[in-house]
Amino acid sequence: TWLGFSGNVVDQTWGYKVKGAFGSNDGVFDLEDAYVTKTMDGMTVKFGQFKPQYLREENISTGRQQAVERSLANERYNQDYVQGIELGFAQDNFKASVAVHDGFGSRNTAAVNQQSEFAMNARADLLVAGNWAQFDDYAGWRGQEYGARVGAGVYMSKEAYGTANPNKAEMMGFTVDTQVEGDGWNVAAAFIYQTTDTGSAADPDEMAIVLQGGYFLTDDTEIFARYEWGDDDGTDGFEDLNVLTAGVNYYLAKHNAKLTFDVLFGMDPIGADNAAANNGVQADAANQDGQVAVRGQFQLLF
């Protein structure tokens, strides 16, 4: 359950957002967004706690996803919430942003409890056809015009001085993604790469691919499928992530009220680093072949 407040103060150029969630495991309220924005001459400055622009799947709202949950690849490599400053620039067909912050996943940490010595990310998106608003979700509604967008992001960080590790870990990652939508259909693809350097011969070079698409059988019924593959360089004892998800959405009032059912097939064992209990996925043991998860969700947004 999420609770959020957003709007403007003083005038339309000053904005704010405060949002939090009651955890699905313990019911404890956890602050997520808490930021202020200032817009001027096509540029926006955002400061506080927020999700920076990096993985596109993560930046599409939880309430506007196609499957019951985001992909396992996204859950492993996403940026989560950070504390910092982001500068955004937007034109009719182009958007770009750059952020300096405390490091991915630094939400609700103390101001002097450094997560990293340096962390930043940047992203750029090009609108090839259509309008930006139609890419706020993955659905290609019936009657919708053709649209296409491509984007890329990069991330770099260095572990803070004073941590236990004598070799300060340096991390770098990048992503390239696209979405194409038309009258009753949609396809999307993303590539993710991440490398970590601690001076060890075992430092991993990881990558993942996510492919998904949907088709409306009627104005309210959409079938979809998603395939994801990942190579985490054996960090969790399993070489590859190999998962297929398929399901159906029934929209009672678009995303404001919808039913979603999907089935996730783990075609290879899913290691602990990729498993996410909140997603209904368990970690497989070394002697297991994989798993099947059946998930259902009713969503109400107001």
Coordinates of C-alpha atoms in Angstrom, one line a residue:
T1 CA 0.0 0.0 0.0
W2 CA 1.4 3.4 -1.1
L3 CA 0.5 6.8 0.1
G4 CA 1.7 9.8 -1.8
F5 CA 1.2 13.6 -2.0
S6 CA 2.4 15.9 -4.8
G7 CA 1.6 19.3 -6.2
N8 CA 2.9 22.9 -6.5
V9 CA 3.5 25.7 -4.1
V10 CA 4.0 29.4 -4.7
D11 CA 3.5 28.9 -8.4
Q12 CA 3.7 26.2 -11.1
T13 CA 7.5 26.3 -11.2
W14 CA 7.9 25.0 -7.7
G15 CA 6.8 21.3 -7.1
Y16 CA 7.1 18.7 -4.4
K17 CA 6.4 15.0 -3.9
V18 CA 6.2 12.9 -0.7
K19 CA 5.5 9.2 -1.0
G20 CA 5.9 6.2 1.2
A21 CA 4.8 2.5 1.4
F22 CA 3.8 0.0 4.0
G23 CA 6.1 -2.9 3.5
S24 CA 4.6 -6.2 2.3
N25 CA 6.7 -8.2 4.8
D26 CA 6.3 -6.2 8.0
G27 CA 3.7 -3.5 7.4
V28 CA 6.2 -0.8 8.5
F29 CA 5.9 2.5 6.7
D30 CA 9.0 3.4 4.7
L31 CA 9.7 6.8 3.1
E32 CA 10.4 6.7 -0.6
D33 CA 10.1 10.0 -2.4
A34 CA 10.7 13.3 -0.6
Y35 CA 11.9 16.0 -2.9
V36 CA 11.4 19.5 -4.3
T37 CA 11.6 20.6 -7.9
K38 CA 12.2 24.0 -9.6
T39 CA 11.5 24.4 -13.3
M40 CA 12.9 27.2 -15.4
D41 CA 13.5 27.7 -19.1
G42 CA 13.1 24.0 -20.0
M43 CA 15.3 22.8 -17.2
T44 CA 14.3 21.2 -13.9
V45 CA 16.3 21.0 -10.7
K46 CA 15.3 18.2 -8.3
F47 CA 16.8 17.8 -4.8
G48 CA 16.0 15.5 -1.9
Q49 CA 15.3 11.7 -2.1
F50 CA 14.1 10.3 -5.4
K51 CA 14.6 7.7 -8.1
P52 CA 17.2 9.0 -10.6
Q53 CA 16.7 8.4 -14.3
Y54 CA 18.6 5.2 -15.1
L55 CA 16.8 1.9 -15.7
R56 CA 13.6 2.7 -17.7
E57 CA 11.6 -0.2 -16.2
E58 CA 12.3 1.1 -12.7
N59 CA 11.3 4.6 -13.6
I60 CA 7.9 3.5 -14.9
S61 CA 5.5 3.6 -11.9
T62 CA 4.7 0.4 -10.0
G63 CA 1.1 1.1 -10.8
R64 CA 1.7 1.1 -14.6
Q65 CA 3.6 -2.1 -15.1
Q66 CA 2.5 -4.8 -17.5
A67 CA 3.1 -7.9 -15.3
V68 CA 2.3 -8.4 -11.6
E69 CA 5.9 -7.4 -10.8
R70 CA 8.9 -5.9 -12.5
S71 CA 11.5 -8.3 -14.0
L72 CA 14.1 -10.0 -11.8
A73 CA 16.8 -8.4 -13.9
N74 CA 15.4 -5.0 -13.0
E75 CA 15.2 -5.9 -9.3
R76 CA 18.9 -6.9 -9.3
Y77 CA 20.3 -3.8 -11.1
N78 CA 17.8 -1.0 -10.5
Q79 CA 18.8 2.3 -9.0
D80 CA 16.2 2.4 -6.2
Y81 CA 16.1 5.7 -4.3
V82 CA 19.0 8.0 -3.8
Q83 CA 19.6 11.3 -1.9
G84 CA 21.1 14.0 -4.1
I85 CA 20.5 16.6 -6.8
E86 CA 19.3 16.0 -10.4
L87 CA 19.3 18.4 -13.3
G88 CA 16.9 17.6 -16.1
F89 CA 16.5 19.1 -19.6
A90 CA 13.6 18.5 -21.9
Q91 CA 12.6 19.5 -25.4
D92 CA 9.8 18.2 -27.6
N93 CA 11.7 15.1 -28.8
F94 CA 14.6 14.9 -26.4
K95 CA 15.2 14.5 -22.7
A96 CA 18.4 14.3 -20.6
S97 CA 19.3 14.3 -17.0
V98 CA 22.4 14.0 -14.8
A99 CA 22.4 13.4 -11.0
V100 CA 25.0 13.5 -8.3
H101 CA 24.0 11.5 -5.2
D102 CA 24.9 9.2 -2.3
G103 CA 24.8 6.1 -4.4
F104 CA 22.1 3.7 -5.6
G105 CA 19.9 2.4 -2.8
S106 CA 20.9 5.1 -0.3
R107 CA 17.3 5.9 0.7
N108 CA 16.7 7.0 4.3
T109 CA 20.3 7.0 5.3
A110 CA 21.9 9.6 7.6
A111 CA 23.4 12.7 5.9
V112 CA 26.9 12.0 7.3
N113 CA 26.7 8.2 6.7
Q114 CA 28.4 8.1 3.3
Q115 CA 27.3 5.4 1.0
S116 CA 30.0 6.3 -1.6
E117 CA 32.9 8.6 -2.1
F118 CA 31.4 9.6 -5.5
A119 CA 28.3 8.5 -7.3
M120 CA 26.6 9.9 -10.4
N121 CA 24.4 8.8 -13.3
A122 CA 23.1 10.3 -16.5
R123 CA 20.4 9.4 -19.0
A124 CA 19.2 10.6 -22.4
D125 CA 16.0 9.7 -24.3
L126 CA 14.9 10.4 -27.9
L127 CA 11.3 10.4 -29.0
V128 CA 11.2 9.0 -32.5
A129 CA 7.4 9.1 -32.9
G130 CA 4.3 9.7 -30.9
N131 CA 4.3 11.6 -27.6
W132 CA 6.1 11.2 -24.2
A133 CA 2.9 10.5 -22.2
Q134 CA 2.2 7.2 -24.0
F135 CA 5.4 5.8 -22.6
D136 CA 4.5 6.3 -19.0
D137 CA 3.4 2.7 -19.1
Y138 CA 3.9 -0.4 -21.3
A139 CA 0.4 -0.7 -22.7
G140 CA -0.4 0.0 -26.4
W141 CA -4.1 0.9 -26.0
R142 CA -6.5 0.3 -28.9
G143 CA -6.9 3.5 -30.9
Q144 CA -3.5 4.8 -29.8
E145 CA -1.2 6.4 -32.3
Y146 CA 2.1 4.8 -33.3
G147 CA 5.0 5.8 -31.0
A148 CA 8.7 4.9 -30.5
R149 CA 11.4 6.0 -28.1
V150 CA 15.0 5.0 -27.4
G151 CA 17.2 5.8 -24.4
A152 CA 20.4 5.1 -22.7
G153 CA 21.9 5.6 -19.2
V154 CA 25.2 5.3 -17.4
Y155 CA 26.2 5.0 -13.7
M156 CA 29.5 5.3 -11.9
S157 CA 30.3 5.1 -8.2
K158 CA 33.2 4.6 -5.8
E159 CA 32.9 3.2 -2.3
A160 CA 33.4 5.6 0.6
Y161 CA 36.7 6.0 2.4
G162 CA 36.7 4.5 5.9
T163 CA 34.8 1.3 5.0
A164 CA 36.2 -2.1 6.0
N165 CA 37.2 -3.1 2.4
P166 CA 40.8 -1.9 1.9
N167 CA 40.3 -1.8 -1.9
K168 CA 37.5 0.7 -2.5
A169 CA 35.0 -0.9 -4.9
E170 CA 34.4 1.0 -8.1
M171 CA 31.2 0.2 -10.0
M172 CA 30.1 1.2 -13.5
G173 CA 27.0 0.3 -15.4
F174 CA 25.1 1.3 -18.5
T175 CA 21.8 0.5 -20.1
V176 CA 20.2 0.8 -23.5
D177 CA 16.4 0.4 -24.1
T178 CA 13.5 1.0 -26.4
Q179 CA 9.7 1.0 -26.5
V180 CA 7.5 0.8 -29.6
E181 CA 3.7 1.0 -29.3
G182 CA 0.8 1.0 -31.7
D183 CA -2.9 0.5 -32.1
G184 CA -3.5 -2.4 -29.5
W185 CA 0.1 -3.7 -29.3
N186 CA 3.5 -2.9 -27.7
V187 CA 7.0 -4.2 -27.5
A188 CA 10.0 -3.2 -25.3
A189 CA 13.6 -4.2 -24.9
A190 CA 16.4 -3.4 -22.5
F191 CA 20.1 -4.3 -22.2
I192 CA 21.9 -3.9 -18.9
Y193 CA 25.7 -4.1 -18.1
Q194 CA 27.4 -3.8 -14.8
T195 CA 31.1 -4.2 -13.7
T196 CA 32.6 -4.0 -10.3
D197 CA 36.3 -3.4 -9.6
T198 CA 37.8 -4.2 -6.2
G199 CA 41.3 -5.2 -7.4
S200 CA 40.3 -8.9 -7.2
A201 CA 40.6 -11.5 -10.0
A202 CA 37.0 -12.5 -9.1
D203 CA 35.5 -9.1 -9.9
P204 CA 32.3 -9.8 -11.9
D205 CA 31.2 -8.4 -15.3
E206 CA 27.4 -8.8 -15.4
M207 CA 24.8 -8.3 -18.1
A208 CA 21.1 -8.9 -18.7
I209 CA 18.5 -8.6 -21.5
V210 CA 14.8 -8.1 -21.0
L211 CA 12.3 -8.4 -23.8
Q212 CA 8.5 -8.0 -23.4
G213 CA 5.4 -7.3 -25.4
G214 CA 1.6 -7.2 -25.2
Y215 CA -1.5 -7.4 -27.4
F216 CA -5.1 -6.3 -26.8
L217 CA -7.6 -9.1 -27.6
T218 CA -10.4 -6.6 -26.8
D219 CA -10.5 -3.0 -25.6
D220 CA -10.1 -4.2 -22.0
T221 CA -8.2 -7.5 -22.3
E222 CA -4.4 -7.7 -22.9
I223 CA -2.2 -10.7 -23.1
F224 CA 1.6 -10.2 -22.5
A225 CA 4.8 -12.1 -22.3
R226 CA 8.3 -11.3 -21.0
Y227 CA 11.6 -13.0 -21.4
E228 CA 14.7 -12.2 -19.4
W229 CA 18.2 -13.6 -19.5
G230 CA 21.1 -12.6 -17.3
D231 CA 24.7 -13.6 -16.7
D232 CA 25.9 -12.5 -13.2
D233 CA 29.4 -14.1 -13.7
G234 CA 28.6 -16.8 -11.2
T235 CA 28.3 -14.5 -8.2
D236 CA 25.5 -16.5 -6.7
G237 CA 26.7 -20.0 -7.8
F238 CA 24.5 -20.0 -10.9
E239 CA 25.7 -18.8 -14.3
D240 CA 22.5 -17.7 -16.1
L241 CA 19.2 -16.1 -15.3
N242 CA 16.6 -17.6 -17.7
V243 CA 13.0 -16.7 -17.0
L244 CA 9.8 -16.5 -19.1
T245 CA 6.7 -14.8 -17.8
A246 CA 3.3 -14.8 -19.5
G247 CA -0.1 -13.5 -18.4
V248 CA -3.2 -11.4 -19.0
N249 CA -4.5 -8.0 -17.9
Y250 CA -8.2 -7.1 -17.6
Y251 CA -8.6 -3.4 -17.3
L252 CA -11.8 -2.3 -15.6
A253 CA -10.7 1.4 -15.6
K254 CA -7.3 1.3 -17.3
H255 CA -4.6 1.3 -14.6
N256 CA -7.0 2.8 -11.9
A257 CA -8.7 -0.6 -11.6
K258 CA -7.3 -3.8 -13.2
L259 CA -6.8 -7.5 -12.7
T260 CA -3.5 -9.1 -13.5
F261 CA -2.6 -12.9 -13.6
D262 CA 0.7 -14.2 -14.8
V263 CA 2.8 -17.3 -14.6
L264 CA 6.6 -17.1 -14.2
F265 CA 8.7 -20.0 -15.4
G266 CA 12.3 -20.3 -14.1
M267 CA 13.8 -22.4 -16.8
D268 CA 17.2 -22.6 -15.0
P269 CA 17.8 -22.4 -11.2
I270 CA 17.3 -18.9 -9.8
G271 CA 20.1 -17.9 -7.4
A272 CA 19.7 -15.9 -4.2
D273 CA 21.0 -12.7 -5.8
N274 CA 18.2 -12.8 -8.3
A275 CA 15.4 -14.2 -6.2
A276 CA 12.9 -11.7 -4.7
A277 CA 10.4 -13.0 -2.2
N278 CA 8.3 -9.9 -2.7
N279 CA 8.0 -10.9 -6.3
G280 CA 6.8 -14.4 -5.4
V281 CA 10.2 -15.9 -6.4
Q282 CA 12.2 -18.2 -4.2
A283 CA 16.0 -19.0 -4.3
D284 CA 16.6 -22.4 -5.8
A285 CA 19.0 -24.9 -4.3
A286 CA 22.0 -26.3 -6.2
N287 CA 20.2 -29.5 -7.1
Q288 CA 17.0 -27.9 -8.3
D289 CA 16.0 -27.4 -11.9
G290 CA 14.0 -24.2 -11.6
Q291 CA 10.5 -23.2 -10.5
V292 CA 7.0 -22.0 -11.5
A293 CA 5.3 -19.1 -9.8
V294 CA 1.6 -18.3 -10.3
R295 CA 0.7 -14.7 -9.3
G296 CA -2.5 -12.7 -9.2
Q297 CA -3.1 -9.0 -8.4
F298 CA -6.0 -6.6 -8.2
Q299 CA -4.9 -3.0 -8.4
L300 CA -6.9 0.1 -7.3
L301 CA -5.4 3.6 -7.7
F302 CA -7.1 6.7 -6.3

